[in-house]
mmCIF file of C-alpha atoms in Angstrom:
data_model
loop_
_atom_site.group_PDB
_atom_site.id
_atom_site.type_symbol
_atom_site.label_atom_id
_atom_site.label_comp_id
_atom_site.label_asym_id
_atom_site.label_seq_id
_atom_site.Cartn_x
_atom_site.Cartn_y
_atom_site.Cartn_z
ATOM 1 C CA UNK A 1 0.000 0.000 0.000
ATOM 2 C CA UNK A 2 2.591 2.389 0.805
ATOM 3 C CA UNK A 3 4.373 1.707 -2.294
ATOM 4 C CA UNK A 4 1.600 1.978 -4.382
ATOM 5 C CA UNK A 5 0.735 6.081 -2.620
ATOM 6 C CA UNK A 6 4.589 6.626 -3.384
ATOM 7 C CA UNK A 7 4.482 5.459 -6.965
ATOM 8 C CA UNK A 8 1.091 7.886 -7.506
ATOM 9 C CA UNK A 9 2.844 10.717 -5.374
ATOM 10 C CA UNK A 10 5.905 10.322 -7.929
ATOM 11 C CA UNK A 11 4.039 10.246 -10.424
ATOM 12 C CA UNK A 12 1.676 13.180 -10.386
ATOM 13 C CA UNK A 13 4.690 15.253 -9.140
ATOM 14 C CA UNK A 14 6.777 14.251 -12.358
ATOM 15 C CA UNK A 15 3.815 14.987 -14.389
ATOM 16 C CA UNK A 16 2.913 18.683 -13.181
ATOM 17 C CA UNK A 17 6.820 19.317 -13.429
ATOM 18 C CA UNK A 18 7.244 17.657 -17.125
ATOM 19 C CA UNK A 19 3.723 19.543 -18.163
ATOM 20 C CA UNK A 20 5.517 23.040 -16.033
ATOM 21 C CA UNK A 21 8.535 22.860 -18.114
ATOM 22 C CA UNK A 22 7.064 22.569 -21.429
ATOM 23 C CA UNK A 23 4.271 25.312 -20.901
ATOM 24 C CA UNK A 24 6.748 27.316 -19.740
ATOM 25 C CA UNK A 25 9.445 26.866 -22.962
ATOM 26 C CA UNK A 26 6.672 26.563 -25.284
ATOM 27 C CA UNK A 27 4.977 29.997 -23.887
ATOM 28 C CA UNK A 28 8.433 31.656 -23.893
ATOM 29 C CA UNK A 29 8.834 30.310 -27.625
ATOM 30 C CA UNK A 30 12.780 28.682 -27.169
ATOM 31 C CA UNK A 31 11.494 25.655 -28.925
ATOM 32 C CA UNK A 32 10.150 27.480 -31.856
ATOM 33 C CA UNK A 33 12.726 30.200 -31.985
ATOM 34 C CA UNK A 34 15.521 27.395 -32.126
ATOM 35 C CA UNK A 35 13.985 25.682 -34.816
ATOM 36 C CA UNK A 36 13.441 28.746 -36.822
ATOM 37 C CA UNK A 37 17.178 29.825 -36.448
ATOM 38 C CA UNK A 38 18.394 26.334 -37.885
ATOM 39 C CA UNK A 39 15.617 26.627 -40.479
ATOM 40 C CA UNK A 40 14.157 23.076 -39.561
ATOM 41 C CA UNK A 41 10.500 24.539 -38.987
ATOM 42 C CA UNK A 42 9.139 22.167 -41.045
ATOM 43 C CA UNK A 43 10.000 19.444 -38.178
ATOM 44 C CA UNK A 44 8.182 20.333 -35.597
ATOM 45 C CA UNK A 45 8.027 17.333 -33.935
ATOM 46 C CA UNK A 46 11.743 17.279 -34.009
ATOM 47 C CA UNK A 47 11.614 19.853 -31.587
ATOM 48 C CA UNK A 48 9.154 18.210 -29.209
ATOM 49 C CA UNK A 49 10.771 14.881 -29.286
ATOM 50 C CA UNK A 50 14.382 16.559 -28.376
ATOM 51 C CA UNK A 51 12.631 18.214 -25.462
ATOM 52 C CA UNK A 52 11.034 15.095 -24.204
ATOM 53 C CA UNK A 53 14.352 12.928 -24.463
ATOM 54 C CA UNK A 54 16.334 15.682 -22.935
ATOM 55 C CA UNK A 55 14.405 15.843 -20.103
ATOM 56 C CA UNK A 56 13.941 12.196 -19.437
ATOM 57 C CA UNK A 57 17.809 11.028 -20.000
ATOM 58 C CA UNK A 58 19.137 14.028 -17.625
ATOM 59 C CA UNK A 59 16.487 13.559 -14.962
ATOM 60 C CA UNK A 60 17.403 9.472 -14.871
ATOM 61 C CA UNK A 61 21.544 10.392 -15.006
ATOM 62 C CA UNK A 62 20.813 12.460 -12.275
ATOM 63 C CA UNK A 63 18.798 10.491 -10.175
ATOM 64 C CA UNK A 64 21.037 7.098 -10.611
ATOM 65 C CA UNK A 65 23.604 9.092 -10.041
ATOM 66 C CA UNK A 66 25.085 7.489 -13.304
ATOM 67 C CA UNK A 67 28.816 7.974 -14.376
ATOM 68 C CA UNK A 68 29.461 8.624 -18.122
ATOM 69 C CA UNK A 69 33.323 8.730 -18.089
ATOM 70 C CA UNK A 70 33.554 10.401 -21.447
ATOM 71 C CA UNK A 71 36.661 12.815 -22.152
ATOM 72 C CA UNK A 72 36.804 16.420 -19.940
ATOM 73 C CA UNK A 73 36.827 18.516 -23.378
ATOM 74 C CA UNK A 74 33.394 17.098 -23.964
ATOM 75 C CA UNK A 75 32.492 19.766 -21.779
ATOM 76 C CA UNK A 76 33.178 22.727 -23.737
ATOM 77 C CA UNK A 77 30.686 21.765 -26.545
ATOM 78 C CA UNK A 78 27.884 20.814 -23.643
ATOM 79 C CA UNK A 79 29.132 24.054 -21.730
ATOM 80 C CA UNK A 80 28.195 26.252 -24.744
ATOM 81 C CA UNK A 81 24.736 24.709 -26.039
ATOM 82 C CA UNK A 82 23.863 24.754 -22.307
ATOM 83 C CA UNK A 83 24.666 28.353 -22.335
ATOM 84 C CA UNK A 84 23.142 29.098 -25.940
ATOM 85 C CA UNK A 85 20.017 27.787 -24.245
ATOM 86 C CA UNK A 86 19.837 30.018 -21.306
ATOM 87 C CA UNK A 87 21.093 32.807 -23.275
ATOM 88 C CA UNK A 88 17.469 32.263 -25.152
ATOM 89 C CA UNK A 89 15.380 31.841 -22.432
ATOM 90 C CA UNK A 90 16.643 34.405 -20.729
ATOM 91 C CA UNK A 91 16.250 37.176 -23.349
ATOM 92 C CA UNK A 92 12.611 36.071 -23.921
ATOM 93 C CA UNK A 93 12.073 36.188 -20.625
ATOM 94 C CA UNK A 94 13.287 39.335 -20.343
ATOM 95 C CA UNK A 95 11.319 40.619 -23.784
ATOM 96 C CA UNK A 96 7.856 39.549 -22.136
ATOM 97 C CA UNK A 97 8.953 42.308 -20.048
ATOM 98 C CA UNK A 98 9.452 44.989 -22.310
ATOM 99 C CA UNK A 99 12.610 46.387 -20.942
ATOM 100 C CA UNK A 100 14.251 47.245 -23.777
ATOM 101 C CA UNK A 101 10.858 49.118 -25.479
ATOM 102 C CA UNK A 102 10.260 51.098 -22.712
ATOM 103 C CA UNK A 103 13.836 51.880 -21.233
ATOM 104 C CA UNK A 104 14.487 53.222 -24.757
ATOM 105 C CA UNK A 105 11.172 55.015 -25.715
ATOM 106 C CA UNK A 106 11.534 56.548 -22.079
ATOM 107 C CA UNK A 107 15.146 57.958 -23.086
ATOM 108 C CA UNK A 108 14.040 59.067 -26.292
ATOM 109 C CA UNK A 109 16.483 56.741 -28.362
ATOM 110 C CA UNK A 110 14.211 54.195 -29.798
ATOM 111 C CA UNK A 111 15.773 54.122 -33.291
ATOM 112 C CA UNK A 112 19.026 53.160 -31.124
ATOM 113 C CA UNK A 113 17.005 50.194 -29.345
ATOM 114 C CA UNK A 114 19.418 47.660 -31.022
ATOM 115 C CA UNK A 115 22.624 48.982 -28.848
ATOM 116 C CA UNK A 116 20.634 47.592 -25.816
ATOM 117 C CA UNK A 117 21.133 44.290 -27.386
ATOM 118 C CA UNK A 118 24.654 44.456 -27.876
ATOM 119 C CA UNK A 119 24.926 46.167 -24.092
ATOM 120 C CA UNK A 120 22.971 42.971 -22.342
ATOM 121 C CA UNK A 121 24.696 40.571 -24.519
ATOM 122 C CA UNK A 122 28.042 42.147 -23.373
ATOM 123 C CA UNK A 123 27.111 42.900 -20.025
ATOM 124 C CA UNK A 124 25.614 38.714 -19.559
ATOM 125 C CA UNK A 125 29.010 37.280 -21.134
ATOM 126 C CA UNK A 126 31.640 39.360 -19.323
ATOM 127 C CA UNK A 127 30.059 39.633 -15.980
ATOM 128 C CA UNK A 128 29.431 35.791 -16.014
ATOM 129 C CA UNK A 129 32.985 35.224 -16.935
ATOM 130 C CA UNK A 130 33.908 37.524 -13.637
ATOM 131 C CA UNK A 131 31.404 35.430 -11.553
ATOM 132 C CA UNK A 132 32.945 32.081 -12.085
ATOM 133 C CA UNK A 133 36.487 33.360 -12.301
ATOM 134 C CA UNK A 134 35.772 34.647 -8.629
ATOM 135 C CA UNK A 135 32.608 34.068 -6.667
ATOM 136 C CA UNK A 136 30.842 31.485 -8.649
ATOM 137 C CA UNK A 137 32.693 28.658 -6.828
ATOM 138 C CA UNK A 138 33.722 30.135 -3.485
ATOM 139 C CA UNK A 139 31.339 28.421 -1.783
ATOM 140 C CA UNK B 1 -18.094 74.491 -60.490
ATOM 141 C CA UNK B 2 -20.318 71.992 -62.234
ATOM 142 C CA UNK B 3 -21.562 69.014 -61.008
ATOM 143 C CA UNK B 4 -20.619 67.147 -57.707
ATOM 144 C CA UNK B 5 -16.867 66.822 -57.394
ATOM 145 C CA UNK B 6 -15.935 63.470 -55.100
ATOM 146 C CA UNK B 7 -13.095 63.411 -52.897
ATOM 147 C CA UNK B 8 -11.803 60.131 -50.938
ATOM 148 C CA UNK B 9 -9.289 60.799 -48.149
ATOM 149 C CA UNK B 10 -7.497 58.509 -45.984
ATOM 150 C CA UNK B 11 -5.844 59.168 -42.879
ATOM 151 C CA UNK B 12 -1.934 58.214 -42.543
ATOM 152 C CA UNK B 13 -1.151 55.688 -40.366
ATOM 153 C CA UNK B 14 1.023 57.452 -38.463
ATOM 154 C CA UNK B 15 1.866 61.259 -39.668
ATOM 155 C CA UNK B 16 5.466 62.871 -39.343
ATOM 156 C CA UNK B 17 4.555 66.452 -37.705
ATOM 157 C CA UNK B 18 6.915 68.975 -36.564
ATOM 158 C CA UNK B 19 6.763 70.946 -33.758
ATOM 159 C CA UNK B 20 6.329 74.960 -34.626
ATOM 160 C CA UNK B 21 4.555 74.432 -38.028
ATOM 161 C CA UNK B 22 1.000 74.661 -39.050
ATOM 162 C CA UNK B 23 -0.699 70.920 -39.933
ATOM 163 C CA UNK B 24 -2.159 70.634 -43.526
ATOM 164 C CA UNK B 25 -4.395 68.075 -44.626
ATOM 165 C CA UNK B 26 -1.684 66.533 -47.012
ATOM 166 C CA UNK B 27 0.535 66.151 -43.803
ATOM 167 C CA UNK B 28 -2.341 63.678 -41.904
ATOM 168 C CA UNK B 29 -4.063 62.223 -44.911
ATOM 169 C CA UNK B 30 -3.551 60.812 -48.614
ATOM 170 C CA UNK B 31 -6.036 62.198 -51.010
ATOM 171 C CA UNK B 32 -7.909 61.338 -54.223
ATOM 172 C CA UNK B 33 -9.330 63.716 -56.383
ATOM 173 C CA UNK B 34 -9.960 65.744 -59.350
ATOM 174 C CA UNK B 35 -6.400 67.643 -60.397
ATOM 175 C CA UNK B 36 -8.152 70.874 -60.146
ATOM 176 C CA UNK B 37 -9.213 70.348 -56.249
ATOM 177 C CA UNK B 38 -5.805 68.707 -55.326
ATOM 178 C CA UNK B 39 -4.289 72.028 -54.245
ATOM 179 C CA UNK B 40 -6.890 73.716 -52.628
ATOM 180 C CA UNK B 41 -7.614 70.685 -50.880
ATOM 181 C CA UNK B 42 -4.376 69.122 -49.691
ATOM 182 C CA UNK B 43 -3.661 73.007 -48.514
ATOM 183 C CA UNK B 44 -6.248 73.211 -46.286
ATOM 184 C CA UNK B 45 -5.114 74.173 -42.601
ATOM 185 C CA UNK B 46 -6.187 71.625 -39.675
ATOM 186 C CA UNK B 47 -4.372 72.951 -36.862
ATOM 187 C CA UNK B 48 -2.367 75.823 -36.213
ATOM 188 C CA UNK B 49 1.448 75.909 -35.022
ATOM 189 C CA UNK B 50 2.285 72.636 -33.025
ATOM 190 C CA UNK B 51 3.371 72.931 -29.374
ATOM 191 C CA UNK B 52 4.403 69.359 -27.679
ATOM 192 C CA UNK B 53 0.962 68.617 -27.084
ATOM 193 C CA UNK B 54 -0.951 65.603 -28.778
ATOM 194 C CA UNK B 55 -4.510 65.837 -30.808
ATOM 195 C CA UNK B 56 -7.018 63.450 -31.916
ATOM 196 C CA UNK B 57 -8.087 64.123 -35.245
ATOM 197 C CA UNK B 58 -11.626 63.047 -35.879
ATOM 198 C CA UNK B 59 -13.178 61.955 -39.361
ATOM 199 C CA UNK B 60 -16.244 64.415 -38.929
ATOM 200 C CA UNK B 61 -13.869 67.351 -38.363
ATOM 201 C CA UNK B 62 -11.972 66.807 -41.917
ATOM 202 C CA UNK B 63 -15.114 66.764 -43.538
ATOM 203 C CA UNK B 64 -17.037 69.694 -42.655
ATOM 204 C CA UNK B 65 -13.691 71.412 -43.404
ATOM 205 C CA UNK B 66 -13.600 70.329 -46.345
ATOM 206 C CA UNK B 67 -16.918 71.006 -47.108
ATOM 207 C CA UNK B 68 -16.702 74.913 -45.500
ATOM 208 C CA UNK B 69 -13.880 75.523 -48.023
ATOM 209 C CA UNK B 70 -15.546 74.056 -51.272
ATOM 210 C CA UNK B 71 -18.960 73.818 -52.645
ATOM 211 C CA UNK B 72 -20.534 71.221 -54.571
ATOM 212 C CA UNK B 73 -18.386 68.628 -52.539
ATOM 213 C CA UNK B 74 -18.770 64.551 -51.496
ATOM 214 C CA UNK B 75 -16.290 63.071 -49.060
ATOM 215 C CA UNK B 76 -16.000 59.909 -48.498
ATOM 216 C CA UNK B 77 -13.667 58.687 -46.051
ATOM 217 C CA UNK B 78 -11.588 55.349 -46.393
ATOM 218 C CA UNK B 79 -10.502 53.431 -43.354
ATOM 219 C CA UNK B 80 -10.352 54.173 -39.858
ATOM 220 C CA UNK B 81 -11.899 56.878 -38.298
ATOM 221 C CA UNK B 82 -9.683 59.305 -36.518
ATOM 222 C CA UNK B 83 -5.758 60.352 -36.524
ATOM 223 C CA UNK B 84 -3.930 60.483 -33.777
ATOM 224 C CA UNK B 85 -1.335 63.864 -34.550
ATOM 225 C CA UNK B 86 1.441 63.303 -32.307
ATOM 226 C CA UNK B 87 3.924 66.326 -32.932
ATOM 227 C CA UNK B 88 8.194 65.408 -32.047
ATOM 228 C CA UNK B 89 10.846 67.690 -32.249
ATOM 229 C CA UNK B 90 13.472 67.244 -36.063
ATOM 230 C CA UNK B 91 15.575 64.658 -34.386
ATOM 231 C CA UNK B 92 18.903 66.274 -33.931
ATOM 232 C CA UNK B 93 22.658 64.321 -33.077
ATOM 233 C CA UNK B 94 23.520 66.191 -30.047
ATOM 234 C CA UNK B 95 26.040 65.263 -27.677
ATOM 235 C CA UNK B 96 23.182 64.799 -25.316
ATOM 236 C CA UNK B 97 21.734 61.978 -27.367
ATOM 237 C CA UNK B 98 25.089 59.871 -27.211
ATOM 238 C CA UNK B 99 25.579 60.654 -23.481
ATOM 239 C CA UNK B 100 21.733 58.856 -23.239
ATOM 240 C CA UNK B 101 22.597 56.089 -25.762
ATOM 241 C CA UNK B 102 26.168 55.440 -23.673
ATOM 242 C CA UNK B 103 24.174 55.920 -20.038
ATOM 243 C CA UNK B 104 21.076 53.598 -21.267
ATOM 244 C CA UNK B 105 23.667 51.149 -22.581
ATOM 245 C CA UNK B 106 26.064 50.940 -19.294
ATOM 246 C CA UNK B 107 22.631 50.856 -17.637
ATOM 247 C CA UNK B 108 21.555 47.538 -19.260
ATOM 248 C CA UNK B 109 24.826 46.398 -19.526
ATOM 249 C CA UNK B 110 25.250 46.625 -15.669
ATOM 250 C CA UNK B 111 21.701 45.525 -15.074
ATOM 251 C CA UNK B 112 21.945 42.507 -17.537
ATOM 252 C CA UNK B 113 25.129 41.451 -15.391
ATOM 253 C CA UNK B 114 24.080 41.502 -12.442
ATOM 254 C CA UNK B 115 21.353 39.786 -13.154
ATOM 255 C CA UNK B 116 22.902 36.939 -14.513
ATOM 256 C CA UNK B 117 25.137 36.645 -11.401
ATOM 257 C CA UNK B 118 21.445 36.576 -9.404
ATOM 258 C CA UNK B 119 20.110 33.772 -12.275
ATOM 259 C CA UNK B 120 23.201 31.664 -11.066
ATOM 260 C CA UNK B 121 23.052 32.101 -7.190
ATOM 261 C CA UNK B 122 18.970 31.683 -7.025
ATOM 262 C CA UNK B 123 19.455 28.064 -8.962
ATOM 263 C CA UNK B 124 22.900 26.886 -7.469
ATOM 264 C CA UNK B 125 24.532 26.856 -10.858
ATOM 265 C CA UNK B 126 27.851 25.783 -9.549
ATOM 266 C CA UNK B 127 26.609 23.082 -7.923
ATOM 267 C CA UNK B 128 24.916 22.137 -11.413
ATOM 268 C CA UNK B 129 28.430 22.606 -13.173
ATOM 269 C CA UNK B 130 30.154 20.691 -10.260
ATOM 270 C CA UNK B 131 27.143 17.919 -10.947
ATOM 271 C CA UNK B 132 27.392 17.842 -14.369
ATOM 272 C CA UNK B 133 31.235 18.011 -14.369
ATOM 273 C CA UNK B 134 31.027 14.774 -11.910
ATOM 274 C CA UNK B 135 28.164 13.091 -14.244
ATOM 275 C CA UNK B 136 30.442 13.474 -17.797
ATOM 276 C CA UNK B 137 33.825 12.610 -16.375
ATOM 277 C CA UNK B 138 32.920 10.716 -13.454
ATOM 278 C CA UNK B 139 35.782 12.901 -11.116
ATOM 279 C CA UNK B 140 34.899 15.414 -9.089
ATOM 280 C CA UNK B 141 36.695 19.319 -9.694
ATOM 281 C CA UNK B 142 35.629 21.870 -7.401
ATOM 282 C CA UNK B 143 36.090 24.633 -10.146
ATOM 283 C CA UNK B 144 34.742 23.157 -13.426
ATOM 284 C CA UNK B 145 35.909 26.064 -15.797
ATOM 285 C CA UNK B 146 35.942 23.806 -18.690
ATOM 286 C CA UNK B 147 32.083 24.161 -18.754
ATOM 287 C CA UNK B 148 31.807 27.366 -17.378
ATOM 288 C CA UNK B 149 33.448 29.450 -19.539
ATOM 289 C CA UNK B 150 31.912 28.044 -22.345
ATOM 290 C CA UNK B 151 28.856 28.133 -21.195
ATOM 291 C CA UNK B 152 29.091 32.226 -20.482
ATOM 292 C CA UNK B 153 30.158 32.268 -24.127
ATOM 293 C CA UNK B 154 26.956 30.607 -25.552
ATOM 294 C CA UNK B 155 24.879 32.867 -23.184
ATOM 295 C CA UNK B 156 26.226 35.812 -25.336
ATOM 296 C CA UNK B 157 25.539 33.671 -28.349
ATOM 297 C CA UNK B 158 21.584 32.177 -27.323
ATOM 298 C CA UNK B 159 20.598 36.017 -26.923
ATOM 299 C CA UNK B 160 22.562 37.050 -30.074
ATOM 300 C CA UNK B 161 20.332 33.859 -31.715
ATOM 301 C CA UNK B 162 16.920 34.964 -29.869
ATOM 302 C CA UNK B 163 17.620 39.116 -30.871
ATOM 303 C CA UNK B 164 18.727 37.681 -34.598
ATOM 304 C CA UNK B 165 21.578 40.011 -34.638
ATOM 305 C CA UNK B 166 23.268 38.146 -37.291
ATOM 306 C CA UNK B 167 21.131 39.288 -39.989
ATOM 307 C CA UNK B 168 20.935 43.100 -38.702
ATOM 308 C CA UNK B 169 22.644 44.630 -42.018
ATOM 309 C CA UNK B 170 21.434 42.409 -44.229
ATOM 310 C CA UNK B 171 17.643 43.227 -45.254
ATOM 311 C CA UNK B 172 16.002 40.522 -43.676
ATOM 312 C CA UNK B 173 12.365 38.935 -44.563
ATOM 313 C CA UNK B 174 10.817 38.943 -41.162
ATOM 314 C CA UNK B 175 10.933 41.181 -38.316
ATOM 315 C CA UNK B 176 12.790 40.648 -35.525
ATOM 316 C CA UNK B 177 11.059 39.952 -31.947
ATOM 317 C CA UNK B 178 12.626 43.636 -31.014
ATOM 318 C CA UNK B 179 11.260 45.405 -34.071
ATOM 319 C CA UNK B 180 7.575 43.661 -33.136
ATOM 320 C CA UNK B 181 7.650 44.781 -29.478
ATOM 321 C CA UNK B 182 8.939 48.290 -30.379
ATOM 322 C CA UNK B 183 5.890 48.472 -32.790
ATOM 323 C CA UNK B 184 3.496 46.582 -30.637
ATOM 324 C CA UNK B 185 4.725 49.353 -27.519
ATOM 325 C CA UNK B 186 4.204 52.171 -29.972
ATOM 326 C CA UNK B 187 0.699 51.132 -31.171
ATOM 327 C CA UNK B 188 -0.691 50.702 -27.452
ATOM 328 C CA UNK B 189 0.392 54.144 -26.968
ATOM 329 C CA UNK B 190 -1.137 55.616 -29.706
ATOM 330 C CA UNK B 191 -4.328 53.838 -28.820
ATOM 331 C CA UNK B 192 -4.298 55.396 -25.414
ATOM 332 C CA UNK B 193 -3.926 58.461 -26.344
ATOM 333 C CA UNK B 194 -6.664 58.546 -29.222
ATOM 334 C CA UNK B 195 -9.077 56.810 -26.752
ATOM 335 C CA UNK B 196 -8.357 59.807 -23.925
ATOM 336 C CA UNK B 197 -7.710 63.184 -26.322
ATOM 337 C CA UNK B 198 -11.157 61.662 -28.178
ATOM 338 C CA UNK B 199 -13.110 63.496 -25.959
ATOM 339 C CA UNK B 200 -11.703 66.865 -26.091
#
């Protein structure tokens, strides 16, 4: 009996978390944006399926605690899609916000709205680089 | 005149005015008509000199204008029904407009930064990199650079994809999500202001 509450308790948990995480990509458009940047729209499902594997094969290495033993310099290619990734999500984030519209209309600059790009972009890259060259694993 | 003369106007979308100089019909509207009108018509004054203040133009107004300067006269008006005239100052490259641009960049540059450096705190990112450092190569490394440096490289690179950046001189096909919130900002605005200078 116990067993049986813990396998239903698992289970509705990972299914309001899988269901979260999707909304939430799919609302901020990083699926769709990604696959309109490599011009493979016309696979939609593509995109989906990715998702769904990606999720599922990280959550089970993580939870078996699995060991992959591949080479360290795997890491640099993982290291950047991982970043390209929150780079997107965090800029559409961000967008559903506005900032940039209104910070520049506000100022009076909006044919200059494109700088702000090239200011967060900067501003993300370099001051991540500072946090993990110092504080990022101090503790 | 003989007969009955037709005119069709329509207003601009969204008319360039200057501030200090008189508003003429050809300035908030395109017109069709009869050569022999065209002048008098597209001369007619709406509004005197400009000052920074913002009017809604109304449909009904343009007509009986029209119809007070000219006899024998049908109007017909073709789309939507009022114009919002929103006069700006002849934008001008002072060194006040690249101390904003340089402030409002530093501003989101700063902002942007820090945060990131919140972003990695709130979700224990090192931890994640020390994880997923431990889960690739199966040793541990208390400062897994290797993926972290990388990864604030493709940060740069996922907002330079989401922005589409790379295409910014070329004359590209669609808009970018910038350009549609820009517009999208501009047109709420617009609407505002024709829904509250309406009554006046």
């Amino acid at each position: 009996m116990k067993y049986i509450i813990c396998i239903l308790l698992g289970l509705s948990g990972g299914l309001v978390v899988g269901g979260g995480l999707v909304a939430f990509f799919t609302l901020l458009g990083v699926i769709s944006n990604i696959l309109k940047f490599t011009k493979t729209e016309i696979y939609p499902k593509v995109g989906e399926l990715s998702v769904l594997i990606g999720a599922l094969v990280a959550s089970v290495l993580y939870l078996f605690e699995i060991k992959l033993h591949i080479n360290r310099y795997f890491l640099v290619f993982l290291g950047l899609l991982a970043g390209i990734f929150i780079g997107i999500v965090a800029s559409a984030l961000a967008e559903t916000l506005d900032v940039m519209p209104v910070v520049a209309d506000r100022l009076n600059i909006i044919r200059w709205v494109y700088i702000g790009v090239f200011a967060i972009m900067f501003g993300k890259v370099f001051f991540s680089i500072i946090y993990w060259l110092t504080l990022g694993f101090s503790h | 005149m003989n007969g009955n003369e037709e005119v069709y106007f329509q207003f601009k979308s969204s008319p360039q005015i200057d501030i200090g100089k008189p508003v003429y019909l050809k300035d908030i509207a395109h017109i069709s008509c009869s050569d022999a009108l065209r002048f008098n018509i597209e001369n007619i004054q709406i509004l005197p000199q400009m000052f920074n203040k913002s009017y809604a133009v109304k449909a009904v107004d343009i007509t009986q204008l029209i119809r007070d300067n000219m006899e024998n006269i049908t109007v017909n008006l073709l789309g939507k029904e009022n114009v919002l005239i929103d006069p700006k100052l002849k934008e001008k490259h002072s060194i006040m407009t690249i101390f904003t641009i340089v402030m409002a960049s530093l501003l989101l540059f700063i902002g942007a930064g820090l945060a990131i450096m919140y972003f990695h705190e709130d979700v224990n990112m090192h931890e994640t990199h020390r994880d997923i450092y431990e889960l690739v190569t199966g040793t541990k490394e208390n400062r897994p650079l290797i993926i972290s440096i990388p990864y604030s490289l493709g940060l740069g690179l996922g907002i330079a994809i989401f922005f589409d950046v790379f295409s910014l001189d070329k004359k590209r096909s669609k808009p970018g999500p910038l350009e549609i919130e820009v517009y999208k900002y501009n047109k709420d605005i617009e609407d505002y202001k024709l829904s509250i200078y309406d009554e006046k």
